[in-house]
Amino acid sequence: MDLVVISNRNARWIAETLLSGNGFEIVDIQYKVFPDGEHYVRISDPAKVEGQTAIVLSSMYPRQNDSFIETLMLADAARRAGAKRVIGIITYMAYARQDKLFLPGEPVTGKIVVNALDYYFDHIFVIDIHSIKLINSKKFTNLLFFDLLVDRIIKDWRVSNPLILSPDKGALHRAKFAAEKHGLDYDYLVKHRDRITGEISVMPKELSVKGRDVIIVDDIASTGGTLVLAARKVLEAGASRVFVSVSHALLVGNALEKIKNSGIKGFYTLPTLGLKHNDPLIVYVNYGNELLETIRKWVQVKG
Ligand code: R5P
């Protein structure tokens, strides 16, 4: 199978972590920024791409706007260099939280990103897009790796029969995915605000956490607020231990500190961003083999 990998700047370490040792050529890209701020990319040796299936591996965090245009430029460059087909692996898709109009007069920015990717790529594998509503083209495959994250938590912490929880109903498909692969219970958390005291309670919709280990699954940890609240409430309700599994650990500002003070025992995530948090609490789980298997199967079917 003739595959070459073109990585955007954010995804360089992801390409090395996931793909090294798998016989992939990671082709060299020249980057520069012109004095006026515009970006330039060039595939150093276009002959390496000609006639091949080119995989553009891209993370759109941090520097979301630059990374977005870089991704499209790399796809265009690969096409013009004669790639047989151009596949995107978007390890983190920016702007997916703006998936609808929250207020009149807004754009649906997530749709802008999806439409542009749809135009430039033959197929796009995206890792845990925030809103699957954004995808309405057969060209997109949303990939979840919660089975790997949960598996690793179970092994590292000798967890037996954990309850998998999503922080809200919208993320239930993530809990379901993780739980069903391992035959575990799953549920989602419901938030109630007491109209008189204003106090917020967060409880699983159906199941009790009492005496159980809980694994909270979510797509993004940004400020950490969602996870910290969920973990605190679940522990108050009698859970034995709380672990977290998220696809994208942005952890902005003092999020890491908040998470470390929240009682969360282990925080498991994936290499999907152009940054890595070096902290003993944060465990990065390699999903390279599973990703490659998916792509290989896709390429085999397409011929
Ligand atoms: C929300 O719908 C998302 O799925 C995440 O729960 C949210 O983006 C997490 O953000 P934060 O860490 O700032 O609470």
Coordinates of C-alpha atoms and ligand atoms in Angstrom, one line a residue:
M1 CA 0.0 0.0 0.0
D2 CA 1.4 3.3 -1.1
L3 CA 0.8 5.8 1.7
V4 CA 2.7 9.0 2.6
V5 CA 2.0 11.2 5.5
I6 CA 2.0 15.0 5.4
S7 CA 1.6 16.5 8.8
N8 CA 0.7 20.0 9.8
R9 CA 2.9 21.7 12.4
N10 CA 0.7 20.8 15.3
A11 CA 0.5 17.2 14.3
R12 CA 4.2 16.5 13.9
W13 CA 4.6 14.8 17.3
I14 CA 1.3 13.0 16.8
A15 CA 2.6 11.6 13.4
E16 CA 5.8 10.5 15.1
T17 CA 4.0 8.9 18.1
L18 CA 1.3 7.1 16.1
L19 CA 2.9 6.2 12.9
S20 CA 6.7 5.7 13.4
G21 CA 7.7 2.1 13.0
N22 CA 4.7 1.4 10.7
G23 CA 6.6 1.9 7.5
F24 CA 5.2 5.3 6.7
E25 CA 7.1 8.0 5.1
I26 CA 6.5 11.3 6.8
V27 CA 7.3 13.8 4.1
D28 CA 9.1 17.0 4.8
I29 CA 7.2 20.3 4.6
Q30 CA 8.7 23.7 4.4
Y31 CA 6.8 26.3 6.4
K32 CA 7.2 30.1 6.5
V33 CA 5.3 33.2 7.4
F34 CA 5.6 36.2 5.1
P35 CA 6.4 39.6 6.7
D36 CA 2.7 40.5 6.3
G37 CA 1.6 37.5 8.3
E38 CA 0.5 35.2 5.4
H39 CA 1.5 31.6 5.5
Y40 CA 3.4 29.5 3.0
V41 CA 3.8 25.7 2.8
R42 CA 5.7 23.5 0.3
I43 CA 6.1 19.8 0.1
S44 CA 9.9 19.7 -0.1
D45 CA 10.0 16.7 -2.5
P46 CA 6.7 16.5 -4.4
A47 CA 7.9 13.4 -6.3
K48 CA 7.4 11.5 -3.0
V49 CA 3.7 12.3 -3.2
E50 CA 3.0 11.7 -6.9
G51 CA 0.8 8.6 -7.5
Q52 CA 0.5 7.9 -3.7
T53 CA -2.3 8.1 -1.3
A54 CA -1.5 11.2 0.7
I55 CA -2.6 11.4 4.3
V56 CA -2.7 14.9 5.7
L57 CA -2.5 14.6 9.5
S58 CA -3.8 17.7 11.1
S59 CA -4.6 19.0 14.5
M60 CA -6.4 22.3 14.6
Y61 CA -5.4 23.2 18.2
P62 CA -3.7 25.4 19.2
R63 CA -3.5 28.3 16.6
Q64 CA -6.9 27.2 15.3
N65 CA -7.1 29.7 12.4
D66 CA -3.5 29.1 11.2
S67 CA -3.9 25.4 11.5
F68 CA -7.1 25.4 9.5
I69 CA -5.7 27.2 6.5
E70 CA -2.5 25.1 6.8
T71 CA -4.6 21.9 6.6
L72 CA -6.3 23.1 3.4
M73 CA -3.0 24.3 1.9
L74 CA -1.4 20.9 2.5
A75 CA -4.3 19.1 0.9
D76 CA -4.2 21.4 -2.1
A77 CA -0.4 21.0 -2.4
A78 CA -0.7 17.2 -2.2
R79 CA -3.3 17.2 -4.9
R80 CA -1.2 19.4 -7.2
A81 CA 1.8 17.2 -6.5
G82 CA -0.1 14.4 -8.2
A83 CA -1.4 12.4 -5.2
K84 CA -3.6 9.5 -6.2
R85 CA -6.0 10.6 -3.4
V86 CA -5.8 12.9 -0.5
I87 CA -7.2 11.7 2.9
G88 CA -7.4 13.9 6.0
I89 CA -7.0 12.7 9.5
I90 CA -8.2 15.5 11.6
T91 CA -7.1 14.6 15.1
Y92 CA -8.9 17.7 16.5
M93 CA -11.4 19.8 14.5
A94 CA -11.6 23.3 15.7
Y95 CA -14.9 25.3 15.9
A96 CA -17.1 22.2 16.2
R97 CA -18.8 23.6 19.3
Q98 CA -20.3 26.4 17.1
D99 CA -22.6 23.7 15.6
K100 CA -25.8 25.8 15.3
L101 CA -27.0 29.4 15.8
F102 CA -27.1 30.1 19.5
L103 CA -28.1 33.7 18.8
P104 CA -29.5 35.3 15.7
G105 CA -26.7 36.8 13.5
E106 CA -24.1 34.2 14.3
P107 CA -22.4 31.9 11.7
V108 CA -22.3 28.2 12.1
T109 CA -18.5 28.1 12.1
G110 CA -18.3 24.3 12.5
K111 CA -20.1 24.0 9.2
I112 CA -17.6 26.3 7.5
V113 CA -14.8 24.0 8.6
V114 CA -16.6 20.9 7.6
N115 CA -17.6 22.2 4.2
A116 CA -14.0 23.3 3.4
L117 CA -12.6 19.9 4.4
D118 CA -15.3 18.2 2.3
Y119 CA -14.1 20.2 -0.7
Y120 CA -10.4 19.6 -0.4
F121 CA -10.3 15.9 0.7
D122 CA -11.4 12.7 -0.8
H123 CA -12.2 11.3 2.7
I124 CA -11.8 12.7 6.2
F125 CA -11.3 10.7 9.4
V126 CA -12.0 13.0 12.3
I127 CA -11.3 12.1 15.9
D128 CA -14.3 12.6 18.1
I129 CA -15.8 15.7 16.5
H130 CA -17.7 17.6 19.2
S131 CA -21.0 17.6 17.3
I132 CA -21.8 14.8 14.9
K133 CA -24.7 16.9 13.7
L134 CA -22.1 18.9 11.6
I135 CA -21.3 15.9 9.4
N136 CA -23.8 15.2 6.7
S137 CA -21.5 13.8 4.0
K138 CA -20.4 10.2 3.5
K139 CA -16.9 11.6 3.1
F140 CA -16.5 11.8 6.9
T141 CA -15.8 9.1 9.4
N142 CA -15.9 10.0 13.1
L143 CA -13.5 7.9 15.1
L144 CA -13.8 7.2 18.9
F145 CA -11.1 5.6 21.0
F146 CA -12.9 5.5 24.3
D147 CA -12.6 1.7 24.3
L148 CA -8.8 2.0 24.4
L149 CA -8.9 4.7 27.1
V150 CA -11.3 2.8 29.3
D151 CA -9.3 -0.4 28.8
R152 CA -6.2 1.3 29.9
I153 CA -7.9 2.8 33.0
I154 CA -9.2 -0.7 34.0
K155 CA -5.8 -2.2 33.6
D156 CA -3.8 0.5 35.3
W157 CA -6.1 0.8 38.3
R158 CA -7.5 -2.7 38.6
V159 CA -11.0 -1.3 38.2
S160 CA -13.8 -3.8 38.2
N161 CA -17.2 -3.2 36.8
P162 CA -17.0 0.6 36.5
L163 CA -19.9 2.8 35.6
I164 CA -19.3 4.8 32.5
L165 CA -20.8 8.3 32.6
S166 CA -21.1 11.1 30.2
P167 CA -21.5 14.6 31.6
D168 CA -24.7 15.2 29.7
K169 CA -27.2 13.6 27.4
G170 CA -25.5 15.0 24.2
A171 CA -22.3 13.0 25.0
L172 CA -24.1 9.7 25.8
H173 CA -23.0 8.2 22.5
R174 CA -19.4 8.3 23.9
A175 CA -20.3 6.5 27.1
K176 CA -22.3 4.0 25.1
F177 CA -19.4 3.3 22.8
A178 CA -16.9 2.8 25.6
A179 CA -19.3 0.7 27.7
E180 CA -20.6 -1.6 25.0
K181 CA -17.1 -2.6 23.9
H182 CA -16.5 -3.8 27.4
G183 CA -20.0 -4.9 28.4
L184 CA -20.2 -2.2 31.1
D185 CA -23.1 -0.1 32.5
Y186 CA -23.4 3.4 31.2
D187 CA -25.5 6.5 31.9
Y188 CA -25.4 10.2 31.7
L189 CA -25.5 13.0 34.3
V190 CA -28.4 15.3 34.7
K191 CA -27.9 18.7 36.2
H192 CA -30.6 20.2 38.4
R193 CA -30.6 23.7 39.9
D194 CA -32.6 24.2 43.1
R195 CA -34.9 27.1 42.3
I196 CA -34.8 28.4 45.9
T197 CA -31.2 27.8 47.1
G198 CA -29.7 27.9 43.6
E199 CA -27.6 24.8 44.5
I200 CA -26.6 22.6 41.6
S201 CA -26.9 18.9 41.9
V202 CA -25.6 16.5 39.3
M203 CA -26.8 12.9 39.3
P204 CA -26.8 10.0 36.9
K205 CA -30.2 9.7 35.1
E206 CA -30.9 6.1 36.1
L207 CA -28.0 4.4 37.9
S208 CA -26.5 4.8 41.4
V209 CA -22.8 5.6 41.7
K210 CA -22.6 4.5 45.4
G211 CA -19.7 2.3 46.0
R212 CA -18.7 2.1 42.4
D213 CA -15.7 3.2 40.4
V214 CA -16.8 5.8 37.8
I215 CA -15.2 6.7 34.5
I216 CA -16.4 10.0 33.1
V217 CA -16.0 10.3 29.3
D218 CA -16.1 13.5 27.3
D219 CA -14.8 14.9 24.1
I220 CA -13.1 18.0 25.3
A221 CA -11.6 19.2 28.6
S222 CA -11.1 22.9 28.1
T223 CA -11.4 24.9 31.4
G224 CA -12.0 21.6 33.1
G225 CA -15.2 23.0 34.7
T226 CA -17.5 20.3 33.3
L227 CA -15.3 17.4 34.5
V228 CA -14.5 18.9 37.9
L229 CA -18.1 19.5 38.7
A230 CA -19.1 16.0 37.5
A231 CA -16.3 14.4 39.5
R232 CA -17.1 16.3 42.7
K233 CA -20.8 15.5 42.6
V234 CA -20.2 11.9 41.8
L235 CA -17.8 11.5 44.7
E236 CA -20.2 13.3 47.0
A237 CA -22.8 10.8 46.0
G238 CA -20.6 8.0 47.2
A239 CA -18.6 6.9 44.2
S240 CA -15.4 5.0 45.2
R241 CA -13.0 6.5 42.7
V242 CA -13.4 8.7 39.7
F243 CA -11.4 8.5 36.5
V244 CA -11.6 10.6 33.4
S245 CA -11.2 9.7 29.7
V246 CA -11.4 12.6 27.2
S247 CA -10.4 12.7 23.6
H248 CA -9.0 16.2 23.6
A249 CA -7.2 17.6 26.6
L250 CA -6.9 21.3 25.9
L251 CA -6.7 22.2 29.6
V252 CA -6.5 26.0 29.2
G253 CA -5.5 28.3 32.0
N254 CA -5.5 26.7 35.4
A255 CA -7.6 23.7 34.3
L256 CA -4.9 21.1 35.1
E257 CA -4.6 22.5 38.7
K258 CA -8.4 22.3 39.1
I259 CA -8.4 18.8 37.9
K260 CA -5.6 17.8 40.2
N261 CA -7.5 19.2 43.2
S262 CA -10.8 17.5 42.2
G263 CA -10.2 14.0 43.5
I264 CA -9.9 12.6 40.0
K265 CA -7.5 9.6 40.3
G266 CA -6.4 9.3 36.7
F267 CA -6.9 11.4 33.6
Y268 CA -6.6 9.5 30.3
T269 CA -6.4 11.2 26.9
L270 CA -5.2 10.8 23.3
P271 CA -2.4 12.5 21.4
T272 CA -4.7 14.7 19.3
L273 CA -3.4 18.2 19.9
G274 CA -0.3 20.2 19.1
L275 CA 0.7 20.2 22.8
K276 CA 1.4 17.7 25.5
H277 CA 0.8 18.2 29.2
N278 CA 3.7 16.8 31.1
D279 CA 2.1 15.8 34.4
P280 CA 2.0 12.4 36.1
L281 CA -1.9 12.6 36.3
I282 CA -2.2 12.9 32.5
V283 CA -1.8 9.6 30.6
Y284 CA -1.6 9.6 26.8
V285 CA -2.9 6.5 25.2
N286 CA -1.5 5.5 21.8
Y287 CA -4.2 4.8 19.2
G288 CA -1.8 4.4 16.2
N289 CA -2.5 0.7 15.5
E290 CA -6.3 1.1 15.5
L291 CA -6.1 4.3 13.4
L292 CA -3.9 2.6 10.8
E293 CA -6.1 -0.5 10.7
T294 CA -9.1 1.7 9.9
I295 CA -7.3 3.6 7.2
R296 CA -5.8 0.5 5.7
K297 CA -9.3 -1.1 5.5
W298 CA -10.7 2.0 3.9
V299 CA -7.9 2.2 1.3
Q300 CA -8.2 -1.5 0.5
V301 CA -11.9 -1.1 -0.2
K302 CA -11.3 1.9 -2.4
G303 CA -8.5 0.2 -4.3
Ligands
R5P1 C1 -19.5 20.5 25.9 O1 -20.5 20.3 25.4 C2 -18.3 19.7 25.7 O2 -18.6 18.4 25.3 C3 -17.4 19.7 26.8 O3 -18.0 19.1 27.9 C4 -16.9 21.1 27.2 O4 -16.4 21.7 26.0 C5 -15.9 21.0 28.3 O5 -15.5 22.3 28.5 P1 -14.9 22.8 29.9 O6 -13.7 21.9 30.2 O7 -14.5 24.2 29.7 O8 -16.0 22.6 30.9

